[in-house]
PDB file of C-alpha atoms and ligand atoms in Angstrom:
ATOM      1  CA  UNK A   1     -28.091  18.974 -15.229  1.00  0.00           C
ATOM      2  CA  UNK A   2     -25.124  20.626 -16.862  1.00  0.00           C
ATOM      3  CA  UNK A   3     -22.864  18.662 -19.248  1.00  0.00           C
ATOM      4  CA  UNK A   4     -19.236  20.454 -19.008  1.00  0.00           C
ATOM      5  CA  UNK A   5     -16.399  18.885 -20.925  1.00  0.00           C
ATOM      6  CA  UNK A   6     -13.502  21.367 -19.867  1.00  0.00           C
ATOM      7  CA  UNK A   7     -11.844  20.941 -16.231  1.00  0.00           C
ATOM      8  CA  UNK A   8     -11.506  25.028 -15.517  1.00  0.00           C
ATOM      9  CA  UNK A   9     -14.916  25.737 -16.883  1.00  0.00           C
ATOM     10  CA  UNK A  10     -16.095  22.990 -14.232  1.00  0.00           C
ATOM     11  CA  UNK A  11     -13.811  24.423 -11.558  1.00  0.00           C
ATOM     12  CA  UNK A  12     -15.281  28.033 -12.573  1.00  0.00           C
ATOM     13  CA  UNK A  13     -19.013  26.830 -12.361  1.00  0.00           C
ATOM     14  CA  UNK A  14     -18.201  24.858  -8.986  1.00  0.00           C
ATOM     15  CA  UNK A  15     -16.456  28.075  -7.348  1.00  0.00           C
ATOM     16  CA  UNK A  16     -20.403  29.550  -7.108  1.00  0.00           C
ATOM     17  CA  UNK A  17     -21.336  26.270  -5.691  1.00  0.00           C
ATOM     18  CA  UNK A  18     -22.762  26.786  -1.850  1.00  0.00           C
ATOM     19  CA  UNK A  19     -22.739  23.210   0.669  1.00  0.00           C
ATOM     20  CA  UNK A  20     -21.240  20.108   0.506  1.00  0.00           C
ATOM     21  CA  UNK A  21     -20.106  18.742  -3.125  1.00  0.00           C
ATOM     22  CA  UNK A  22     -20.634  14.581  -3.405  1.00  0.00           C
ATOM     23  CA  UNK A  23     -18.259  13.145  -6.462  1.00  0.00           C
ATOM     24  CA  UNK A  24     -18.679  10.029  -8.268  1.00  0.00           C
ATOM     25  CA  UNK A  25     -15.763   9.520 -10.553  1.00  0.00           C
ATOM     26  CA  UNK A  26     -16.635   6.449 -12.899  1.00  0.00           C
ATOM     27  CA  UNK A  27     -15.924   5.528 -16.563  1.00  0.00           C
ATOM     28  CA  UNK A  28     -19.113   4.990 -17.969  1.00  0.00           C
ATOM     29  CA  UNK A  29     -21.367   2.829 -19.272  1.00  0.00           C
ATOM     30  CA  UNK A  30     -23.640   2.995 -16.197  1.00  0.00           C
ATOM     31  CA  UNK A  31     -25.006   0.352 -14.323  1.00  0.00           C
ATOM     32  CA  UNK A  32     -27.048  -0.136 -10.825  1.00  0.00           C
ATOM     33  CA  UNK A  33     -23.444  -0.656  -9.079  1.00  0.00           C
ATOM     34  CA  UNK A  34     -22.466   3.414 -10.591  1.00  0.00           C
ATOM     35  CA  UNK A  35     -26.337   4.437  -9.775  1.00  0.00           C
ATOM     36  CA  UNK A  36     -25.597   3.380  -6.234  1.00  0.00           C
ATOM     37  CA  UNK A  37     -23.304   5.697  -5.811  1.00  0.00           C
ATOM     38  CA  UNK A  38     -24.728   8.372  -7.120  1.00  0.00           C
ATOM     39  CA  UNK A  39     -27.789   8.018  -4.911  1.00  0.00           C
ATOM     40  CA  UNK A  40     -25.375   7.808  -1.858  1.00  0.00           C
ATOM     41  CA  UNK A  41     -23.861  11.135  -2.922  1.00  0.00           C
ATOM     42  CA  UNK A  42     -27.645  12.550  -3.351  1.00  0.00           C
ATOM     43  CA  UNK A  43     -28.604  12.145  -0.482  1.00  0.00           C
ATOM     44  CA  UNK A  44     -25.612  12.871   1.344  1.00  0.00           C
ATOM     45  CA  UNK A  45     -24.557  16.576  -0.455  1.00  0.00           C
ATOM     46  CA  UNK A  46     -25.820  19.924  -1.450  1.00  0.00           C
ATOM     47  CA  UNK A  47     -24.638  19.388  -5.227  1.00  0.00           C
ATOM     48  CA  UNK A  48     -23.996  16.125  -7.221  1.00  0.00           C
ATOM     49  CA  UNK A  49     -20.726  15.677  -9.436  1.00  0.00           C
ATOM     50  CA  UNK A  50     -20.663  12.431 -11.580  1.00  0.00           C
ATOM     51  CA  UNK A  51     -17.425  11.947 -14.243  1.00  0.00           C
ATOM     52  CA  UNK A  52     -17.759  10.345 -17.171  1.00  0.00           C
ATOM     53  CA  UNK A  53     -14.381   9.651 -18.736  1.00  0.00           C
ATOM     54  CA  UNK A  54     -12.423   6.132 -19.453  1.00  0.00           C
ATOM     55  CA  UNK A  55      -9.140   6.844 -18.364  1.00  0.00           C
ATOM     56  CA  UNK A  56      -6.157   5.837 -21.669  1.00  0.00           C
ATOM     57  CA  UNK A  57      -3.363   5.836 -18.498  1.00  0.00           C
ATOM     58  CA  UNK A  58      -4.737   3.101 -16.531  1.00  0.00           C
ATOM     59  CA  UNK A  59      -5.299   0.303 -19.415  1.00  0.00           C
ATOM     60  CA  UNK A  60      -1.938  -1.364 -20.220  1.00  0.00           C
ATOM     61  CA  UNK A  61      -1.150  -2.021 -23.953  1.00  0.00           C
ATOM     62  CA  UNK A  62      -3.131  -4.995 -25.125  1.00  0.00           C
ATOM     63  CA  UNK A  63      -5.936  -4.258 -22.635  1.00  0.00           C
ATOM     64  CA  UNK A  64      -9.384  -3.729 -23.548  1.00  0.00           C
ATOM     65  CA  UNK A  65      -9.192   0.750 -24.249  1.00  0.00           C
ATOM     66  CA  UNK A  66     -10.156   0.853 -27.773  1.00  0.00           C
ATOM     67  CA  UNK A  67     -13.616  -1.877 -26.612  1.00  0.00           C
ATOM     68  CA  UNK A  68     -14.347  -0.864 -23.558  1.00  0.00           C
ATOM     69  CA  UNK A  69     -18.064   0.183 -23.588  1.00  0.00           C
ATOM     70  CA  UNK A  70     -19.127   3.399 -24.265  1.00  0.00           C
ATOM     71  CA  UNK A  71     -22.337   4.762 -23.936  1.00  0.00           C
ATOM     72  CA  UNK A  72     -23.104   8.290 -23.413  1.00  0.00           C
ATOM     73  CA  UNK A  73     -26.480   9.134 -24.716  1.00  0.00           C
ATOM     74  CA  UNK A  74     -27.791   6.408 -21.916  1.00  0.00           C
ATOM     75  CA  UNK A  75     -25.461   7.443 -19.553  1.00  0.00           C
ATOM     76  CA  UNK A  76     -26.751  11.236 -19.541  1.00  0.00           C
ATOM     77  CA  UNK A  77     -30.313   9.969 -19.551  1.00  0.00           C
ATOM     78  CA  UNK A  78     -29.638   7.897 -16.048  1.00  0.00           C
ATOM     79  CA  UNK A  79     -27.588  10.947 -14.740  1.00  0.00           C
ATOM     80  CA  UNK A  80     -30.377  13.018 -15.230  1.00  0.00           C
ATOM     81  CA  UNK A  81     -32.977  10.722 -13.539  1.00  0.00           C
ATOM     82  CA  UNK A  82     -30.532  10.413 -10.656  1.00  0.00           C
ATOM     83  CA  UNK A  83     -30.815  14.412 -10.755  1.00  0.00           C
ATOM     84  CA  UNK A  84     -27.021  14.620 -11.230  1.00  0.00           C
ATOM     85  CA  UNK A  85     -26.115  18.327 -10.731  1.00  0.00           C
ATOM     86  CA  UNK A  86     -22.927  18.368 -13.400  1.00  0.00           C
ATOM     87  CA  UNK A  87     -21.854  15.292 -15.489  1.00  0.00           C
ATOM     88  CA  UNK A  88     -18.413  16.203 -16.317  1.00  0.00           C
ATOM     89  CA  UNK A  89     -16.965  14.429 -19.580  1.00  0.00           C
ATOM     90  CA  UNK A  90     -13.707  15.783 -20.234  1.00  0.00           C
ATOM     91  CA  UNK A  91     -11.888  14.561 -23.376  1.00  0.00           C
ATOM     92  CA  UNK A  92      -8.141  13.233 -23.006  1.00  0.00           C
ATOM     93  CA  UNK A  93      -6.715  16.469 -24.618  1.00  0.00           C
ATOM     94  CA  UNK A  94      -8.451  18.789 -22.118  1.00  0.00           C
ATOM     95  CA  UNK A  95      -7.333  16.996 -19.145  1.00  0.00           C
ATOM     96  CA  UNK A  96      -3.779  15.180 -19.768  1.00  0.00           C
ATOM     97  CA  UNK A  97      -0.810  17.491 -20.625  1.00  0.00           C
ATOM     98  CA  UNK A  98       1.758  15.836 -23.343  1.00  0.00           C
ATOM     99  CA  UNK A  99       4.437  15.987 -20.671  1.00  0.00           C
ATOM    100  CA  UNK A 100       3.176  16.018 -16.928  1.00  0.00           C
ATOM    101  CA  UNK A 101       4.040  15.563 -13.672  1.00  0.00           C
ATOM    102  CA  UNK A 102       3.127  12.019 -12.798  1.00  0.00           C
ATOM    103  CA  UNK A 103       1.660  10.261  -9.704  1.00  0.00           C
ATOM    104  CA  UNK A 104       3.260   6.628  -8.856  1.00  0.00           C
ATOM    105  CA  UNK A 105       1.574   4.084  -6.778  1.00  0.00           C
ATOM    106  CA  UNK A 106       3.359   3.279  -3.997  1.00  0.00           C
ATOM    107  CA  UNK A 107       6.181   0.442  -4.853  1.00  0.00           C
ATOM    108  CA  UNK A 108       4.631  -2.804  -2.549  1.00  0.00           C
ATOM    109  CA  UNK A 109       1.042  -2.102  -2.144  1.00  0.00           C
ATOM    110  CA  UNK A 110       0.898  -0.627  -5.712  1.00  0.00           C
ATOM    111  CA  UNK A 111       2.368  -3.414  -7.219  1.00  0.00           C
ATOM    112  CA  UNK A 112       0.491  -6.874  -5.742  1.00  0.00           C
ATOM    113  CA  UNK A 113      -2.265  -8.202  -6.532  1.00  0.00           C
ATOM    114  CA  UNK A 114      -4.120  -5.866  -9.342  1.00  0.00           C
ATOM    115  CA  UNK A 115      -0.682  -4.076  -9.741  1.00  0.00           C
ATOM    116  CA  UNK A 116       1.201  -7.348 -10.409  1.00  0.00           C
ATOM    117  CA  UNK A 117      -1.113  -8.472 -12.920  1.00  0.00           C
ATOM    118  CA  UNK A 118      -1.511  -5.090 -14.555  1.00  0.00           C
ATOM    119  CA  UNK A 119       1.958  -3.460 -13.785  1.00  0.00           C
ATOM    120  CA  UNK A 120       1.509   0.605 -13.614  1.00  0.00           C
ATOM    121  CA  UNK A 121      -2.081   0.377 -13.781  1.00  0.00           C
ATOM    122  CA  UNK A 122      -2.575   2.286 -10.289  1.00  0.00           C
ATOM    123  CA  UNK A 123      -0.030   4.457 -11.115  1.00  0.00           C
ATOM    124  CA  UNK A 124      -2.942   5.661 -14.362  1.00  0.00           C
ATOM    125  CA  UNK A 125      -5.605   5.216 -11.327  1.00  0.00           C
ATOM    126  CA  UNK A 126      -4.055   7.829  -8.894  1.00  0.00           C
ATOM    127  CA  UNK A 127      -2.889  10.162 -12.062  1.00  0.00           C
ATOM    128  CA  UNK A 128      -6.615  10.391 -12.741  1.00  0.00           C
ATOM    129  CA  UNK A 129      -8.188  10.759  -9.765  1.00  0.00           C
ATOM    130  CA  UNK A 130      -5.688  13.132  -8.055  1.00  0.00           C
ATOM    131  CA  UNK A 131      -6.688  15.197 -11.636  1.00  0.00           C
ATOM    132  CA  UNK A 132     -10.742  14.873 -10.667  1.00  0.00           C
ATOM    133  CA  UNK A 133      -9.900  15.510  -7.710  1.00  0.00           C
ATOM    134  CA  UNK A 134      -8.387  19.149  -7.720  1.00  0.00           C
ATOM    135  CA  UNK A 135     -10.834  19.904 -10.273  1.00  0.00           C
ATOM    136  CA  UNK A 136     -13.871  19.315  -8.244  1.00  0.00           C
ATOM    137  CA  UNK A 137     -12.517  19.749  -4.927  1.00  0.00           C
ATOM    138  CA  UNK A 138     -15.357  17.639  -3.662  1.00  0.00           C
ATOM    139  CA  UNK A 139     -16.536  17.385  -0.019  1.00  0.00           C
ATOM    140  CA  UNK A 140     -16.801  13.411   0.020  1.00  0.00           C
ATOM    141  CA  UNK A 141     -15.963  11.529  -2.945  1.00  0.00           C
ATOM    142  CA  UNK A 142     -17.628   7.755  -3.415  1.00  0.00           C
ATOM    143  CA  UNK A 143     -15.409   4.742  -4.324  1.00  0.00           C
ATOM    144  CA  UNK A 144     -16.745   1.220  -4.776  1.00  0.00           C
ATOM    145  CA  UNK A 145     -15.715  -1.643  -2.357  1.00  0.00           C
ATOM    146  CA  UNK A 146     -15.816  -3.548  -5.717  1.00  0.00           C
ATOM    147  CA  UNK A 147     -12.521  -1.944  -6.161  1.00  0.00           C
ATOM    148  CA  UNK A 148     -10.856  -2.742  -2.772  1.00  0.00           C
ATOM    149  CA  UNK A 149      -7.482  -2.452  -4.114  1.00  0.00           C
ATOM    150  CA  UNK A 150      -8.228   0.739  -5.940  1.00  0.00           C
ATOM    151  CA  UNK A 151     -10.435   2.259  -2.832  1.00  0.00           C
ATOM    152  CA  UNK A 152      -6.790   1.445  -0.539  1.00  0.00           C
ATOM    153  CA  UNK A 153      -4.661   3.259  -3.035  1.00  0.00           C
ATOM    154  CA  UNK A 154      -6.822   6.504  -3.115  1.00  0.00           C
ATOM    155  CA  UNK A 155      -7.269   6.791   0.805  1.00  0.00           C
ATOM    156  CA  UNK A 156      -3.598   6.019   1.123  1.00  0.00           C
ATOM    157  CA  UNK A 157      -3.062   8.971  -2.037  1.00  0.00           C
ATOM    158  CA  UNK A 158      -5.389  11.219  -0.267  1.00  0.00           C
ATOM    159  CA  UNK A 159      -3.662  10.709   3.393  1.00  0.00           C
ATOM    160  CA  UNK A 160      -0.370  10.784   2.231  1.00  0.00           C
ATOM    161  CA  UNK A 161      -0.787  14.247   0.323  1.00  0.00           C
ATOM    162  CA  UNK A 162      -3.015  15.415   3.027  1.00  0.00           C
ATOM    163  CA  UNK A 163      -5.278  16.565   0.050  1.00  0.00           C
ATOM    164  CA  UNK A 164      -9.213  17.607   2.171  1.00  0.00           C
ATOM    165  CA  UNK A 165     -11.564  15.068   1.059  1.00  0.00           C
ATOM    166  CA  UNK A 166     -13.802  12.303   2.595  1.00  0.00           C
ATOM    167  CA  UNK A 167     -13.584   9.272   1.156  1.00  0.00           C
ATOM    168  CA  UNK A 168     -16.056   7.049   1.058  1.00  0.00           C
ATOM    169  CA  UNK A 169     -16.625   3.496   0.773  1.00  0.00           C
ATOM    170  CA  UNK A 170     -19.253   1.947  -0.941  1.00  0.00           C
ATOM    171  CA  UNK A 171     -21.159  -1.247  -0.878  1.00  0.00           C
ATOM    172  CA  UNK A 172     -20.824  -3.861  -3.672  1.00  0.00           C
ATOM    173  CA  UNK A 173     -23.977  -4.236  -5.735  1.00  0.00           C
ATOM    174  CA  UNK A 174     -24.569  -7.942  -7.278  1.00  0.00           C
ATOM    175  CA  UNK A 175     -26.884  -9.226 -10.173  1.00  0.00           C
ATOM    176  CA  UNK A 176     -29.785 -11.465  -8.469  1.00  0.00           C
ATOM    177  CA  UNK A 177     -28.062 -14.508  -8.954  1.00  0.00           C
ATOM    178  CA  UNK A 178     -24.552 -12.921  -7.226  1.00  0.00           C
ATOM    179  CA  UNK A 179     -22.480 -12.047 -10.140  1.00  0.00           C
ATOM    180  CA  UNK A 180     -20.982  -7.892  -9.080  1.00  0.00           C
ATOM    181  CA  UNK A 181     -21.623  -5.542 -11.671  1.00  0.00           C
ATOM    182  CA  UNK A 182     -19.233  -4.510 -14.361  1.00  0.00           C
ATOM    183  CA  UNK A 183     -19.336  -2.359 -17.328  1.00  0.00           C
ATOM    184  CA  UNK A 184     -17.077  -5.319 -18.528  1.00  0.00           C
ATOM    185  CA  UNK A 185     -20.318  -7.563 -17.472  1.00  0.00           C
ATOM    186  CA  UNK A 186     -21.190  -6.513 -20.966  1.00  0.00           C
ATOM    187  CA  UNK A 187     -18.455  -8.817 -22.923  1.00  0.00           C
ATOM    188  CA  UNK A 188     -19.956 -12.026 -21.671  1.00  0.00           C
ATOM    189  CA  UNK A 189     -21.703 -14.586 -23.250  1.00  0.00           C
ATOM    190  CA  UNK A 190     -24.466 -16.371 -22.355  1.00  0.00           C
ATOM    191  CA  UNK A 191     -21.905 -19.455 -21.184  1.00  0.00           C
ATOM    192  CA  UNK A 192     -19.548 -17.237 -20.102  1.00  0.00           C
ATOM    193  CA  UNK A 193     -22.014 -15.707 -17.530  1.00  0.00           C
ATOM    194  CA  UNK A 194     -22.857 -18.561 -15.860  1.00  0.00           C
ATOM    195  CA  UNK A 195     -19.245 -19.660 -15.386  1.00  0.00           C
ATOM    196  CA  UNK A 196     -18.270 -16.350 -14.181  1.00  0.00           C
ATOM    197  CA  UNK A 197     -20.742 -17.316 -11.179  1.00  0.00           C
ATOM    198  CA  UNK A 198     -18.675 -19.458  -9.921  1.00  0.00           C
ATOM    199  CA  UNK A 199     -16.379 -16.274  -8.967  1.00  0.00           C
ATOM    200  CA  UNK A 200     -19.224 -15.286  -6.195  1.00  0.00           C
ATOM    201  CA  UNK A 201     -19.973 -18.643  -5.589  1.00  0.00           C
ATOM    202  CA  UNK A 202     -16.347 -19.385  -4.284  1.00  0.00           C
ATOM    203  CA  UNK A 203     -16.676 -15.955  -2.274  1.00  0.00           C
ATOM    204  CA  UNK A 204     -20.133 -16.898  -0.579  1.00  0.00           C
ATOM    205  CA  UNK A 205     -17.986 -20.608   0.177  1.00  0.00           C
ATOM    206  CA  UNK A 206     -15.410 -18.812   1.697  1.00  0.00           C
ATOM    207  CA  UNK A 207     -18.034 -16.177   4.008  1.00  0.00           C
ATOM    208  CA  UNK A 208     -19.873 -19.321   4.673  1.00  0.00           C
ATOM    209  CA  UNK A 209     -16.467 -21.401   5.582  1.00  0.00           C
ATOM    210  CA  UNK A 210     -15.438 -18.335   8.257  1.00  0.00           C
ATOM    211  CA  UNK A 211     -18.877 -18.612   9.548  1.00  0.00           C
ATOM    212  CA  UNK A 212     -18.677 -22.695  10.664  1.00  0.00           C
ATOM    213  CA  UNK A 213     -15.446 -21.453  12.708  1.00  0.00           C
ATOM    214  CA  UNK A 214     -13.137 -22.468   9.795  1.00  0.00           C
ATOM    215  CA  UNK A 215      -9.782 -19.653  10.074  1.00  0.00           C
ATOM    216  CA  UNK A 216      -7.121 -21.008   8.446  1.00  0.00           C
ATOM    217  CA  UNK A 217      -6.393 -18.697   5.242  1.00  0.00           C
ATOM    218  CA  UNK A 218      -4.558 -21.592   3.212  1.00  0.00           C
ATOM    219  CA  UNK A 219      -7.994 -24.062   4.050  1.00  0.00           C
ATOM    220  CA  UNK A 220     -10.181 -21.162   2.625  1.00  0.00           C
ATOM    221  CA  UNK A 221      -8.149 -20.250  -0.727  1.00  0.00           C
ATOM    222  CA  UNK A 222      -7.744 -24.298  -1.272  1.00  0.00           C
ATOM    223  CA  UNK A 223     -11.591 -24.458  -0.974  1.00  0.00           C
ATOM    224  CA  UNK A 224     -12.305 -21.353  -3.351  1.00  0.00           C
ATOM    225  CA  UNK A 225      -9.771 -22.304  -5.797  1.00  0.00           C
ATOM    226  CA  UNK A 226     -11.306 -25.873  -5.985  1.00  0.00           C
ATOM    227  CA  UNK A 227     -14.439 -23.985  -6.750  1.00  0.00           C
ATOM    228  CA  UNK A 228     -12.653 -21.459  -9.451  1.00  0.00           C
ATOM    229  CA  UNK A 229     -11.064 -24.689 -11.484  1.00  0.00           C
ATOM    230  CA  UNK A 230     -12.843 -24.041 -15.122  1.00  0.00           C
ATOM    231  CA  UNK A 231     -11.584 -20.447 -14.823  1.00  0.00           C
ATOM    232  CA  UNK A 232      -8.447 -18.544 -15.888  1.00  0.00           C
ATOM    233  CA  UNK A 233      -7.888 -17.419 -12.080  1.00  0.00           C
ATOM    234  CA  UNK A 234      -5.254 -14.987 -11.669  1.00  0.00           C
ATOM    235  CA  UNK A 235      -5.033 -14.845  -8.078  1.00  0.00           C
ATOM    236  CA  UNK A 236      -7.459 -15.479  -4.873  1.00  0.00           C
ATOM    237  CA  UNK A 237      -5.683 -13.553  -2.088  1.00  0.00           C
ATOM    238  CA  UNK A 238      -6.816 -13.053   1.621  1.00  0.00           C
ATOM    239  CA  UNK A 239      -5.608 -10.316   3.186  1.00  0.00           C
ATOM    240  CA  UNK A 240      -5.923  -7.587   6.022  1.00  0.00           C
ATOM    241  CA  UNK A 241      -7.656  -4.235   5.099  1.00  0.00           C
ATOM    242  CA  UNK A 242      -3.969  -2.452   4.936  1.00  0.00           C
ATOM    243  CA  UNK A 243      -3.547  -5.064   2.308  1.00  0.00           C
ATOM    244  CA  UNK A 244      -1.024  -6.593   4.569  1.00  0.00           C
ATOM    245  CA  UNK A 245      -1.436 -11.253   3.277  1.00  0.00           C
ATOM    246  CA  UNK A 246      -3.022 -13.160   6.443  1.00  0.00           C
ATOM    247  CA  UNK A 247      -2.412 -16.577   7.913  1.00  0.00           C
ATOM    248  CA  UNK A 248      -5.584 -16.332   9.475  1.00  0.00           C
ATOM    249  CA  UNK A 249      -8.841 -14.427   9.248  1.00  0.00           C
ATOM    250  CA  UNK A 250      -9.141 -11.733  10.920  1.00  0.00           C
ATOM    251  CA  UNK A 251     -13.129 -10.679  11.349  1.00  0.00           C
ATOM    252  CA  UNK A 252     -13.894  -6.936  10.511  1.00  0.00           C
ATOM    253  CA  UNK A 253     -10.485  -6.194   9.547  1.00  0.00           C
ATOM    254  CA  UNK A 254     -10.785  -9.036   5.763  1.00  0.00           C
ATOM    255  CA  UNK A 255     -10.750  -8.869   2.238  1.00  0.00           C
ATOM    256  CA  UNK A 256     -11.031 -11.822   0.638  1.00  0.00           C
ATOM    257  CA  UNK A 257     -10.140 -11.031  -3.161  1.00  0.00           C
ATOM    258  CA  UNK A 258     -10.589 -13.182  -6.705  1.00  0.00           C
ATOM    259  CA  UNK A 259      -9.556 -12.257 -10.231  1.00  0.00           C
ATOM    260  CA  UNK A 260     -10.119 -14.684 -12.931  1.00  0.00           C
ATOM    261  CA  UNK A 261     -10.457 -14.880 -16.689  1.00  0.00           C
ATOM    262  CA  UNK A 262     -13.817 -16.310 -17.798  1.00  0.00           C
ATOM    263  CA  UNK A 263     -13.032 -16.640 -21.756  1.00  0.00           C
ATOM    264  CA  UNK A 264     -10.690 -12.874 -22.140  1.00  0.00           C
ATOM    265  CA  UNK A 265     -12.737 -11.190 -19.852  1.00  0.00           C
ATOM    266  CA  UNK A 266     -11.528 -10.443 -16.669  1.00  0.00           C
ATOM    267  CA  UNK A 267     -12.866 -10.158 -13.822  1.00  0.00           C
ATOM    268  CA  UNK A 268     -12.483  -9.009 -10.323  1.00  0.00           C
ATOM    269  CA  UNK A 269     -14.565  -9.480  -6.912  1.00  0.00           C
ATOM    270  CA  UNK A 270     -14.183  -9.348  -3.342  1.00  0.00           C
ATOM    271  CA  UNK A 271     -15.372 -10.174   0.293  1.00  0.00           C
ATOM    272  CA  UNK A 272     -15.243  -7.794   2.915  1.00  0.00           C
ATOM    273  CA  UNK A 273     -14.932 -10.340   6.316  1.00  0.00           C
TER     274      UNK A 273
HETATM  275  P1  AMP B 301     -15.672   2.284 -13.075  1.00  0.00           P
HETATM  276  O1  AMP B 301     -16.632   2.988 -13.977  1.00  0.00           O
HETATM  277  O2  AMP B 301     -15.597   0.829 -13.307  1.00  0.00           O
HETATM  278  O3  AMP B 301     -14.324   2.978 -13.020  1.00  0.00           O
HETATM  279  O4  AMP B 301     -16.264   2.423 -11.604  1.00  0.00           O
HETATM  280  C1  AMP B 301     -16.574   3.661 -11.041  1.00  0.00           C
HETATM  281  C2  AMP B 301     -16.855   3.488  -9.570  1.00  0.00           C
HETATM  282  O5  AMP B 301     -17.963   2.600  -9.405  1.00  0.00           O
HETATM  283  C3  AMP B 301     -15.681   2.851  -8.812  1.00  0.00           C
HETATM  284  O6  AMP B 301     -15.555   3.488  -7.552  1.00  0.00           O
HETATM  285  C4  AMP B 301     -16.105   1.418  -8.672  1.00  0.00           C
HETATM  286  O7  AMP B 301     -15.550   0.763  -7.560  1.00  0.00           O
HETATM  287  C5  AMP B 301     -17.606   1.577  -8.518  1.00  0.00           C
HETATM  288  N1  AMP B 301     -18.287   0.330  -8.877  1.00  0.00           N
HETATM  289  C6  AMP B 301     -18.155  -0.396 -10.018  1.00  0.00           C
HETATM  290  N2  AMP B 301     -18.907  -1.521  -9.968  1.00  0.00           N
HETATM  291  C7  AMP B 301     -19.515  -1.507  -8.758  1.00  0.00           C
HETATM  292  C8  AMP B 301     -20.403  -2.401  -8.091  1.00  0.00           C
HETATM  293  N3  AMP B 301     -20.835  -3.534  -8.658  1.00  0.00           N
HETATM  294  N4  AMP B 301     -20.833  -2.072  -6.854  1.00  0.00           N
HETATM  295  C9  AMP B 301     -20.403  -0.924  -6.254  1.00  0.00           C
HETATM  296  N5  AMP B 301     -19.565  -0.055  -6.824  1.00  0.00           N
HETATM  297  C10 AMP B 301     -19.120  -0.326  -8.058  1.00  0.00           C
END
């Protein structure tokens, strides 16, 4: 595996590159939910492209930058095991400019949900991964579904500049007992981690709701948020997979979404109907 830290040495190295190029973008502090990924790209491409690199432009002041987990030495270890053809870890001088052209999320879609809670945070997300992007010029890049919001953004980025890569979209992977994993997983307590349970709890409700025949979107969120009571929630949204709010559930085309504090960490997790 070879560790480059510059984007135009990577580009130079990936120019010699023959097949299909698989891209994992991530920020670190690997866990089975990254590793998934990463296999998915294996087995699907010629040459493997992780990034390692947690992003300053999409935390908003007072958000966790400065503590969120870092973890390199393990991270190259796991990388390497997953026979990872270049880990890319670019530092923030080599890769943002002091005064750049900048990328805005797009004003509605940007700015609900994850972007009303954490105003210009997408517009950091599609800086960044527009970047990675051009850099690696990959053939299919991986996104989690953990993300949904994110995952919309960048297929909506990627159509809209009719910039040539597959996107694709990858399956949530949970702990045992249903909790999704998070590098921020890593900030909870032992009493914290059992509450934050109840955020996949009130997801399996509502899957389990749908499935008895029950379609009414306001019946679902009353149930989930009756559920969510001893946490911080910040929203519990249903909507369409254009991200478009439902009155009723529409099956194959739902996302039924949940952020919620659980002590000051947040947390984020979704249902795709
Ligand atoms: P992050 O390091 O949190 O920026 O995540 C990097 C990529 O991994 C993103 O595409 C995430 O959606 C994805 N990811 C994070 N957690 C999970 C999970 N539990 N299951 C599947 N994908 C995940």
């Amino acid at each position: 595996m070879r560790i480059v830290q510059h984007p135009i040495e990577l580009k130079k190295e990936l120019k010699n590159v023959k097949g299909s190029i698989g891209f994992v973008p991530t920020m670190g502090a690997l866990h089975e939910g990254h590793l998934s990924l990463i296999k998915k790209a294996r087995d699907e491409n010629d040459v493997v492209v992780v990034s390692i690199f947690v992003n300053p432009t999409q935390f908003l002041p007072g958000e966790d930058f400065n503590k969120y987990p870092r973890k390199l030495e393990a991270d190259i270890k796991l990388c390497e095991l997953a026979k990872v053809d270049f880990l890319f870890t670019p530092n923030i001088d080599d890769i943002y400019d002091k005064d750049e052209v900048l990328i805005k999320a797009p004003n509605i879609k940007g700015y609900i949900l994850e972007g009303f809670n954490r105003p210009g945070h997408f517009d950091g997300v599609l800086q960044i991964v527009n970047k990675l992007l051009n850099i690696v010029n990959p053939t299919n890049a991986y996104f989690g579904k953990k993300d949904a919001q994110q995952l919309y953004l960048i297929k909506k980025m990627v159509n809209n500049f009719y910039m040539d890569v597959n996107i694709v979209e990858c399956d949530i992977i949970r702990e045992k007992d249903g909790l999704a994993m998070s590098s921020r997983n890593v900030y909870l307590n032992d009493e914290e981690r059992q509450k934050a349970l109840l955020i996949s709890k009130s997801l399996k409700r509502a899957a389990k709701l749908i499935m008895q025949g029950v379609m009414n979107v306001q019946d679902i969120k009353s149930e989930m948020l009756n559920i969510l009571k001893p946490l911080d929630v910040e929203y519990v949204e249903i909507v369409n997979r254009n991200f478009d709010k439902l009155d009723k559930i529409e099956i194959d085309y739902t996302i039924i979404l949940v952020a919620a504090k659980v002590g000051t960490t947040r947390l984020i997790d979704n249902i795709w109907i």
